[in-house]
Amino acid sequence: MSNVVIIGAGIVGTNLADELVSRGWMNITVVDQGPQHMPGGSTSHAPGLCFASNPSRTMTLFAQYTVEKLLSLEFDGRKCFNQVGGLEVATTPERLEELKRKHGFATSWGVDTRLVDADECLKLYPLLNRDLVLGGLHIPSDGLASAAATVQLLVSRTRKSGVRYLWSTRVTGIEQANDHVTGIVTKAGIIPADIVVSCAGFWGVEVGALAGLPIPLLPMAHQYVKTTAVPAQIGRNSLPDGASLPILRHQDNDLYFRELGERYGIGYYGHRPMPVAASLLSTTPSDVDERNMPSRLKFTPADFDAAWKLSQDLLPALGDADIEDGFNGVLSFTPDGFPLVGQSPALDGFYVAEAVWVTHSAGVARALAELMTIGKSQLDLSCCELSRFEQTQLTPSYVNEASQQNFREVYSIVHPFQQRNSPRNLRLGPFYLRQQQLGAVFLEASAWERPEWYEVNKTLVNKLPAEWQPRKRDAWSSRYYSPIVAAEAWKTRTAVAVYDMTSMCRLEISGPGAVDLLTRLTTSDVSGKPGSVSYTLLLDDHGGIRSDIVVIRVLDNSFQVHANGPTDLAYFSREAREQTRAAPGRFVQVRDITGSTCCLGLWGPRSQDVMAAMCIDEPPGTAGHPRLQAKHVSIGGIPTVAIRMLYVGELGWEIHASADHGLRLWDTIWQAGQPHGMIAAGQSALCSLRMEKGVRIWGVDMSTEHDPYEAGLEFAVQDDKGGYVGADALKRRPRDESARRLRCLTIDDGCSMVLGKEPVYLDGGPVGYITSAAFGHAIGRPIAFATLARRVNEGDAVKIEYFGRLIPATVAAEPLFDPQGNRLKA
Ligand code: FAD
């Protein structure tokens, strides 16, 4: 059994020790630089409000588990969770709409919530100002965690199970050998360990640096005050920190409230961002108390002035009280607002669980314990996977700017496609200048600038046949959308379009062990001759889909893999290291070649004509170039590899070249395409076309929570192949007995859009949720993919809840477009 060291005894570290112990793990040491009675991290002063509902399903389920677990814990005769419920109030029409959306995704994730009118808000919370409140969302399962008490309880319970705690002991080094962690360094010497987990909270950057690991986290100060007794509250709660009213959020003004006996606790996110360097904070003293701890900085009253006035506006009873005590508490923000959970991409055995709120603490700890003990969390961890960031996104300047933006938006109404204004233009493909000339509207993804559509195509909208004319949309779904997308989809289906696919992650996997590695990790045979191409899956040991990839055999010992980003790179690199350690002669190298290469997709019925015009020496034609085959082709005098890929359900190719050749490749294709009516088209059209053809996106439509059968990807599993990761688990799963399945829906009225995460109802009861959505221009109606209970069948009439409105839809057979594949037979 492994020797585990956990750095940090806050709410995350102690929960992790507890989760590991409950799974039978022993030999666990928890080390904290602070003293036991109050270690001095963010947990030591956390007011403990737990609002569970979150646009992310994983975050919501983390919170649900935290509530469930804390409800089962008692410290000094008191429960560690006070389930007073939560109330989020709206004081603007926009927020009222947002609460409807929130009610939708809470329902999707199984949280019971209720939209309530202003009168009912007053019944739930009599202190509210009736003149301001327009309505609210009531969440009965929310409440208050006693975070510090939970830590004390978990320390005592895990200690009884043999966990060793070292207090007032700072970790000053991480020992490693052969890319594997071997221990930690403290003033008392080296403590050997084969697993080290950093649960160091906002000190994560410093601890990560000891292991050579950049941690994309920014510590920031956040203001919290306690009031004097509020006369209207006197006698209401018997305990000094007691509460009986729901926890309250007033997000229109960045405020939250809790009762503290007769007093109030008020938190504020509306002040200027106040980044903090943990390394410059005072070291943790041995006599930490409520007012003297490194995570509690001096209050800056001027930053709270507006908040105090706004608080009294919402709760007039506060006008009879004063601020008794305030501080600027330190907590962690990340570039995308999600926690950092998982194993280091480069140092095996070094794990991280940081930027975690009290709300999600037990859920995150359970997920990490599952990952460490059985290799898989029951929840999809893609949103908080430690390795999810591109190198560019790990630079301190990016982390600083993006995390501060997240602080500003923590209570804002954020559209699912909302873009940051800065940092931008970090990763530009070689076609960027040409795309600008065509009026490309760029959206950012993984720090790449990707054309969403091209304004130059606006003139085509008027030429669209009646059945292709774009439908009118509601204001919310019209954001980040243009009717030009319809024209780009139309040209792809009727002529030819060129798509920039450069941002797709490309890995080179090479060496004498490359075939072994890919054979062991994928669901299909990837050992064909050089030039062969396979769409295949990476599974985990339990049969869940870790990723979907395309594998191209370039040479006997060299492959190009089209993957889903840095998490796949980390996985392949880790597996390659392990294989190389076990069999040095079968070594494998994994290299990210995305930035040094580029890729264009050329699709449409006339793509062959364009290809023929370009490849004068050796027109590949479709006859001499079978599907899923890669061929070396010279285009405009530059070497390229053309792969017959059918992503959008039209004839065509992905054309790959080195980045230095990119501009010439674009110009050559552009020139050759003009006589055939070719246009440049963007990601929005691509999304519409792929949904018409039933193509899934990993991380959106499927994840480790789904097996290939549930995702409708059984075709990617080769029946006669065994021995790969996940094969045994998959064999044990009967194909037709999974509880749910990814389904395709079409919207009955032909125009109402949904965007994803909305709940789906059958006969009035919830049966699942939407994963992705787009308007299907070729089929003339919106399409949505949904994870639905198995009992929902093709042809069933369902309803989708969108901002409180029920939209009728039908479960459809897939694919919606060209089901016989006739267009691909040419
Ligand atoms: P911490 O509690 O900070 O624990 C990390 C531990 O690591 C510390 O004890 C530290 O001493 C130790 N450590 C660090 N470096 C080393 C080292 N080198 N060697 C040894 N030990 C080390 N969250 C909510 O869910 N609801 C709320 O209402 C809420 N309100 C908040 C209000 C304020 C004012 C603040 C500041 C935060 C609030 N949070 C809230 C956030 C929440 O408090 C934190 O996210 C959470 O407590 C973090 O827990 P943790 O265990 O990760 O970190």
Short mmCIF file of N, CA, C and O in Angstrom, two decimals, residues 370-446:
data_model
loop_
_atom_site.label_atom_id
_atom_site.label_comp_id
_atom_site.label_asym_id
_atom_site.label_seq_id
_atom_site.Cartn_x
_atom_site.Cartn_y
_atom_site.Cartn_z
N GLU A 370 -11.12 8.59 -4.93
CA GLU A 370 -11.50 7.56 -5.91
C GLU A 370 -10.42 7.44 -6.99
O GLU A 370 -10.03 6.33 -7.38
N LEU A 371 -9.95 8.59 -7.45
CA LEU A 371 -8.91 8.60 -8.49
C LEU A 371 -7.66 7.87 -8.00
O LEU A 371 -7.05 7.09 -8.73
N MET A 372 -7.28 8.13 -6.73
CA MET A 372 -6.07 7.54 -6.20
C MET A 372 -6.23 6.05 -5.90
O MET A 372 -5.31 5.27 -6.08
N THR A 373 -7.43 5.66 -5.46
CA THR A 373 -7.58 4.26 -5.03
C THR A 373 -8.04 3.33 -6.16
O THR A 373 -7.59 2.21 -6.25
N ILE A 374 -8.97 3.82 -7.02
CA ILE A 374 -9.45 2.91 -8.07
C ILE A 374 -9.22 3.48 -9.48
O ILE A 374 -9.66 2.91 -10.46
N GLY A 375 -8.53 4.61 -9.56
CA GLY A 375 -8.15 5.14 -10.86
C GLY A 375 -9.24 5.91 -11.57
O GLY A 375 -9.08 6.32 -12.72
N LYS A 376 -10.37 6.15 -10.91
CA LYS A 376 -11.46 6.85 -11.59
C LYS A 376 -12.43 7.45 -10.59
O LYS A 376 -12.77 6.81 -9.60
N SER A 377 -12.86 8.67 -10.88
CA SER A 377 -13.89 9.28 -10.05
C SER A 377 -15.25 8.95 -10.65
O SER A 377 -15.39 8.85 -11.87
N GLN A 378 -16.25 8.80 -9.79
CA GLN A 378 -17.60 8.53 -10.33
C GLN A 378 -18.13 9.75 -11.08
O GLN A 378 -19.10 9.65 -11.81
N LEU A 379 -17.53 10.93 -10.88
CA LEU A 379 -17.97 12.13 -11.59
C LEU A 379 -16.97 12.52 -12.67
O LEU A 379 -15.76 12.29 -12.52
N ASP A 380 -17.47 13.14 -13.70
CA ASP A 380 -16.62 13.66 -14.77
C ASP A 380 -15.77 14.80 -14.21
O ASP A 380 -16.30 15.81 -13.76
N LEU A 381 -14.45 14.64 -14.25
CA LEU A 381 -13.57 15.66 -13.66
C LEU A 381 -12.97 16.59 -14.71
O LEU A 381 -12.04 17.34 -14.41
N SER A 382 -13.45 16.52 -15.96
CA SER A 382 -12.77 17.29 -17.01
C SER A 382 -12.73 18.78 -16.69
O SER A 382 -11.76 19.47 -16.99
N CYS A 383 -13.79 19.31 -16.05
CA CYS A 383 -13.82 20.76 -15.81
C CYS A 383 -12.77 21.18 -14.79
O CYS A 383 -12.36 22.34 -14.77
N CYS A 384 -12.34 20.28 -13.93
CA CYS A 384 -11.39 20.70 -12.88
C CYS A 384 -10.07 19.93 -12.96
O CYS A 384 -9.23 20.03 -12.07
N GLU A 385 -9.89 19.18 -14.03
CA GLU A 385 -8.65 18.42 -14.22
C GLU A 385 -7.43 19.35 -14.19
O GLU A 385 -7.39 20.36 -14.90
N LEU A 386 -6.47 19.01 -13.36
CA LEU A 386 -5.29 19.85 -13.19
C LEU A 386 -4.58 20.16 -14.51
O LEU A 386 -4.06 21.26 -14.71
N SER A 387 -4.56 19.18 -15.43
CA SER A 387 -3.79 19.34 -16.68
C SER A 387 -4.55 20.02 -17.79
O SER A 387 -4.12 19.99 -18.93
N ARG A 388 -5.70 20.64 -17.50
CA ARG A 388 -6.54 21.11 -18.61
C ARG A 388 -6.02 22.36 -19.32
O ARG A 388 -6.51 22.71 -20.38
N PHE A 389 -5.05 23.04 -18.74
CA PHE A 389 -4.61 24.32 -19.32
C PHE A 389 -3.49 24.13 -20.35
O PHE A 389 -2.62 23.27 -20.19
N GLU A 390 -3.53 24.99 -21.37
CA GLU A 390 -2.43 25.04 -22.35
C GLU A 390 -1.25 25.75 -21.68
O GLU A 390 -1.43 26.52 -20.73
N GLN A 391 -0.05 25.53 -22.22
CA GLN A 391 1.15 26.16 -21.63
C GLN A 391 0.98 27.67 -21.48
O GLN A 391 1.33 28.24 -20.46
N THR A 392 0.41 28.30 -22.52
CA THR A 392 0.20 29.76 -22.49
C THR A 392 -0.64 30.17 -21.29
O THR A 392 -0.48 31.27 -20.77
N GLN A 393 -1.56 29.30 -20.93
CA GLN A 393 -2.50 29.65 -19.85
C GLN A 393 -1.89 29.42 -18.47
O GLN A 393 -2.53 29.67 -17.46
N LEU A 394 -0.66 28.93 -18.46
CA LEU A 394 0.01 28.69 -17.17
C LEU A 394 0.97 29.83 -16.82
O LEU A 394 1.57 29.82 -15.74
N THR A 395 1.14 30.79 -17.74
CA THR A 395 2.08 31.88 -17.43
C THR A 395 1.46 32.76 -16.35
O THR A 395 0.24 32.95 -16.30
N PRO A 396 2.31 33.32 -15.46
CA PRO A 396 1.77 34.15 -14.37
C PRO A 396 0.90 35.29 -14.89
O PRO A 396 -0.13 35.62 -14.29
N SER A 397 1.26 35.90 -16.02
CA SER A 397 0.46 37.04 -16.47
C SER A 397 -0.94 36.58 -16.90
O SER A 397 -1.93 37.26 -16.62
N TYR A 398 -1.02 35.44 -17.56
CA TYR A 398 -2.34 34.93 -17.96
C TYR A 398 -3.16 34.60 -16.71
O TYR A 398 -4.33 34.98 -16.59
N VAL A 399 -2.53 33.88 -15.78
CA VAL A 399 -3.25 33.45 -14.57
C VAL A 399 -3.76 34.69 -13.82
O VAL A 399 -4.91 34.73 -13.37
N ASN A 400 -2.90 35.71 -13.71
CA ASN A 400 -3.27 36.93 -13.01
C ASN A 400 -4.49 37.59 -13.64
O ASN A 400 -5.47 37.90 -12.97
N GLU A 401 -4.39 37.81 -14.94
CA GLU A 401 -5.45 38.57 -15.60
C GLU A 401 -6.76 37.77 -15.66
O GLU A 401 -7.83 38.30 -15.32
N ALA A 402 -6.66 36.51 -16.07
CA ALA A 402 -7.89 35.72 -16.22
C ALA A 402 -8.54 35.46 -14.86
O ALA A 402 -9.77 35.47 -14.75
N SER A 403 -7.74 35.24 -13.83
CA SER A 403 -8.33 34.96 -12.51
C SER A 403 -8.98 36.21 -11.94
O SER A 403 -10.03 36.13 -11.29
N GLN A 404 -8.39 37.37 -12.18
CA GLN A 404 -9.01 38.61 -11.70
C GLN A 404 -10.34 38.84 -12.40
O GLN A 404 -11.31 39.31 -11.79
N GLN A 405 -10.37 38.50 -13.68
CA GLN A 405 -11.63 38.62 -14.43
C GLN A 405 -12.70 37.72 -13.79
O GLN A 405 -13.84 38.11 -13.63
N ASN A 406 -12.28 36.53 -13.40
CA ASN A 406 -13.22 35.61 -12.75
C ASN A 406 -13.71 36.14 -11.42
O ASN A 406 -14.86 35.92 -11.04
N PHE A 407 -12.83 36.81 -10.69
CA PHE A 407 -13.25 37.42 -9.43
C PHE A 407 -14.35 38.44 -9.72
O PHE A 407 -15.40 38.46 -9.07
N ARG A 408 -14.11 39.29 -10.74
CA ARG A 408 -15.11 40.34 -11.06
C ARG A 408 -16.45 39.73 -11.44
O ARG A 408 -17.49 40.29 -11.20
N GLU A 409 -16.39 38.54 -12.08
CA GLU A 409 -17.63 37.96 -12.63
C GLU A 409 -18.25 36.91 -11.73
O GLU A 409 -19.16 36.21 -12.14
N VAL A 410 -17.74 36.79 -10.49
CA VAL A 410 -18.16 35.64 -9.69
C VAL A 410 -19.68 35.61 -9.49
O VAL A 410 -20.28 34.54 -9.46
N TYR A 411 -20.32 36.77 -9.43
CA TYR A 411 -21.78 36.81 -9.29
C TYR A 411 -22.46 37.39 -10.54
O TYR A 411 -23.64 37.72 -10.50
N SER A 412 -21.72 37.54 -11.64
CA SER A 412 -22.33 38.14 -12.84
C SER A 412 -23.18 37.11 -13.58
O SER A 412 -23.04 35.90 -13.39
N ILE A 413 -24.03 37.62 -14.45
CA ILE A 413 -24.78 36.73 -15.34
C ILE A 413 -23.86 36.44 -16.53
O ILE A 413 -23.53 37.35 -17.30
N VAL A 414 -23.43 35.21 -16.65
CA VAL A 414 -22.42 34.89 -17.66
C VAL A 414 -23.05 33.98 -18.73
O VAL A 414 -23.54 32.89 -18.41
N HIS A 415 -23.03 34.45 -19.95
CA HIS A 415 -23.54 33.65 -21.07
C HIS A 415 -22.60 32.46 -21.30
O HIS A 415 -21.38 32.60 -21.14
N PRO A 416 -23.15 31.29 -21.67
CA PRO A 416 -22.25 30.13 -21.85
C PRO A 416 -21.15 30.36 -22.88
O PRO A 416 -20.11 29.71 -22.81
N PHE A 417 -21.36 31.25 -23.84
CA PHE A 417 -20.30 31.48 -24.85
C PHE A 417 -19.55 32.78 -24.60
O PHE A 417 -18.83 33.26 -25.48
N GLN A 418 -19.76 33.37 -23.43
CA GLN A 418 -19.15 34.68 -23.17
C GLN A 418 -17.63 34.62 -23.35
O GLN A 418 -16.97 33.67 -22.95
N GLN A 419 -17.11 35.69 -23.95
CA GLN A 419 -15.68 35.75 -24.27
C GLN A 419 -14.97 36.71 -23.35
O GLN A 419 -15.54 37.74 -22.97
N ARG A 420 -13.74 36.42 -23.03
CA ARG A 420 -12.96 37.42 -22.30
C ARG A 420 -12.38 38.39 -23.33
O ARG A 420 -12.06 37.99 -24.46
N ASN A 421 -12.24 39.65 -22.95
CA ASN A 421 -11.64 40.63 -23.87
C ASN A 421 -10.12 40.55 -23.81
O ASN A 421 -9.43 40.91 -24.75
N SER A 422 -9.62 40.10 -22.67
CA SER A 422 -8.18 40.04 -22.48
C SER A 422 -7.89 38.95 -21.46
O SER A 422 -8.70 38.75 -20.55
N PRO A 423 -6.79 38.22 -21.55
CA PRO A 423 -5.81 38.22 -22.63
C PRO A 423 -6.38 37.55 -23.89
O PRO A 423 -7.05 36.54 -23.79
N ARG A 424 -6.08 38.16 -25.03
CA ARG A 424 -6.51 37.60 -26.32
C ARG A 424 -5.31 37.60 -27.26
O ARG A 424 -4.23 38.08 -26.92
N ASN A 425 -5.53 37.05 -28.43
CA ASN A 425 -4.51 36.97 -29.49
C ASN A 425 -3.23 36.27 -29.02
O ASN A 425 -2.13 36.66 -29.39
N LEU A 426 -3.39 35.25 -28.19
CA LEU A 426 -2.22 34.53 -27.70
C LEU A 426 -1.76 33.46 -28.68
O LEU A 426 -0.58 33.24 -28.88
N ARG A 427 -2.72 32.78 -29.31
CA ARG A 427 -2.36 31.74 -30.27
C ARG A 427 -3.07 32.04 -31.58
O ARG A 427 -4.30 31.97 -31.66
N LEU A 428 -2.27 32.38 -32.57
CA LEU A 428 -2.81 32.73 -33.89
C LEU A 428 -2.30 31.73 -34.91
O LEU A 428 -1.09 31.49 -34.98
N GLY A 429 -3.21 31.17 -35.67
CA GLY A 429 -2.80 30.25 -36.72
C GLY A 429 -2.18 31.00 -37.88
O GLY A 429 -2.30 32.23 -37.98
N PRO A 430 -1.53 30.28 -38.83
CA PRO A 430 -0.88 30.96 -39.94
C PRO A 430 -1.85 31.60 -40.93
O PRO A 430 -1.44 32.37 -41.80
N PHE A 431 -3.15 31.31 -40.79
CA PHE A 431 -4.14 31.87 -41.72
C PHE A 431 -4.76 33.15 -41.19
O PHE A 431 -5.66 33.73 -41.80
N TYR A 432 -4.32 33.57 -40.02
CA TYR A 432 -5.00 34.63 -39.28
C TYR A 432 -5.19 35.91 -40.11
O TYR A 432 -6.28 36.48 -40.15
N LEU A 433 -4.12 36.33 -40.80
CA LEU A 433 -4.23 37.59 -41.55
C LEU A 433 -5.26 37.48 -42.66
O LEU A 433 -6.05 38.40 -42.90
N ARG A 434 -5.26 36.34 -43.35
CA ARG A 434 -6.24 36.15 -44.44
C ARG A 434 -7.66 36.13 -43.86
O ARG A 434 -8.60 36.66 -44.45
N GLN A 435 -7.79 35.52 -42.70
CA GLN A 435 -9.13 35.43 -42.09
C GLN A 435 -9.61 36.82 -41.67
O GLN A 435 -10.79 37.14 -41.84
N GLN A 436 -8.69 37.62 -41.17
CA GLN A 436 -9.07 39.00 -40.81
C GLN A 436 -9.59 39.74 -42.04
O GLN A 436 -10.58 40.46 -41.98
N GLN A 437 -8.88 39.52 -43.18
CA GLN A 437 -9.31 40.20 -44.41
C GLN A 437 -10.73 39.79 -44.83
O GLN A 437 -11.43 40.53 -45.49
N LEU A 438 -11.12 38.58 -44.42
CA LEU A 438 -12.47 38.10 -44.78
C LEU A 438 -13.50 38.45 -43.69
O LEU A 438 -14.63 37.96 -43.71
N GLY A 439 -13.06 39.25 -42.73
CA GLY A 439 -14.00 39.68 -41.68
C GLY A 439 -14.32 38.59 -40.68
O GLY A 439 -15.46 38.53 -40.17
N ALA A 440 -13.34 37.73 -40.40
CA ALA A 440 -13.61 36.65 -39.43
C ALA A 440 -13.98 37.25 -38.08
O ALA A 440 -13.36 38.20 -37.62
N VAL A 441 -14.99 36.67 -37.44
CA VAL A 441 -15.32 37.02 -36.05
C VAL A 441 -14.72 35.92 -35.21
O VAL A 441 -15.10 34.75 -35.32
N PHE A 442 -13.73 36.29 -34.40
CA PHE A 442 -12.97 35.27 -33.67
C PHE A 442 -13.53 35.07 -32.27
O PHE A 442 -13.82 36.04 -31.56
N LEU A 443 -13.66 33.81 -31.87
CA LEU A 443 -13.91 33.48 -30.47
C LEU A 443 -12.70 32.70 -29.98
O LEU A 443 -12.03 32.02 -30.76
N GLU A 444 -12.45 32.81 -28.68
CA GLU A 444 -11.25 32.18 -28.13
C GLU A 444 -11.59 30.78 -27.58
O GLU A 444 -12.62 30.58 -26.96
N ALA A 445 -10.70 29.82 -27.84
CA ALA A 445 -10.82 28.48 -27.26
C ALA A 445 -9.41 27.96 -27.02
O ALA A 445 -8.59 27.97 -27.95
N SER A 446 -9.12 27.54 -25.81
CA SER A 446 -7.78 27.07 -25.44
C SER A 446 -6.71 28.07 -25.86
O SER A 446 -5.64 27.68 -26.34
#
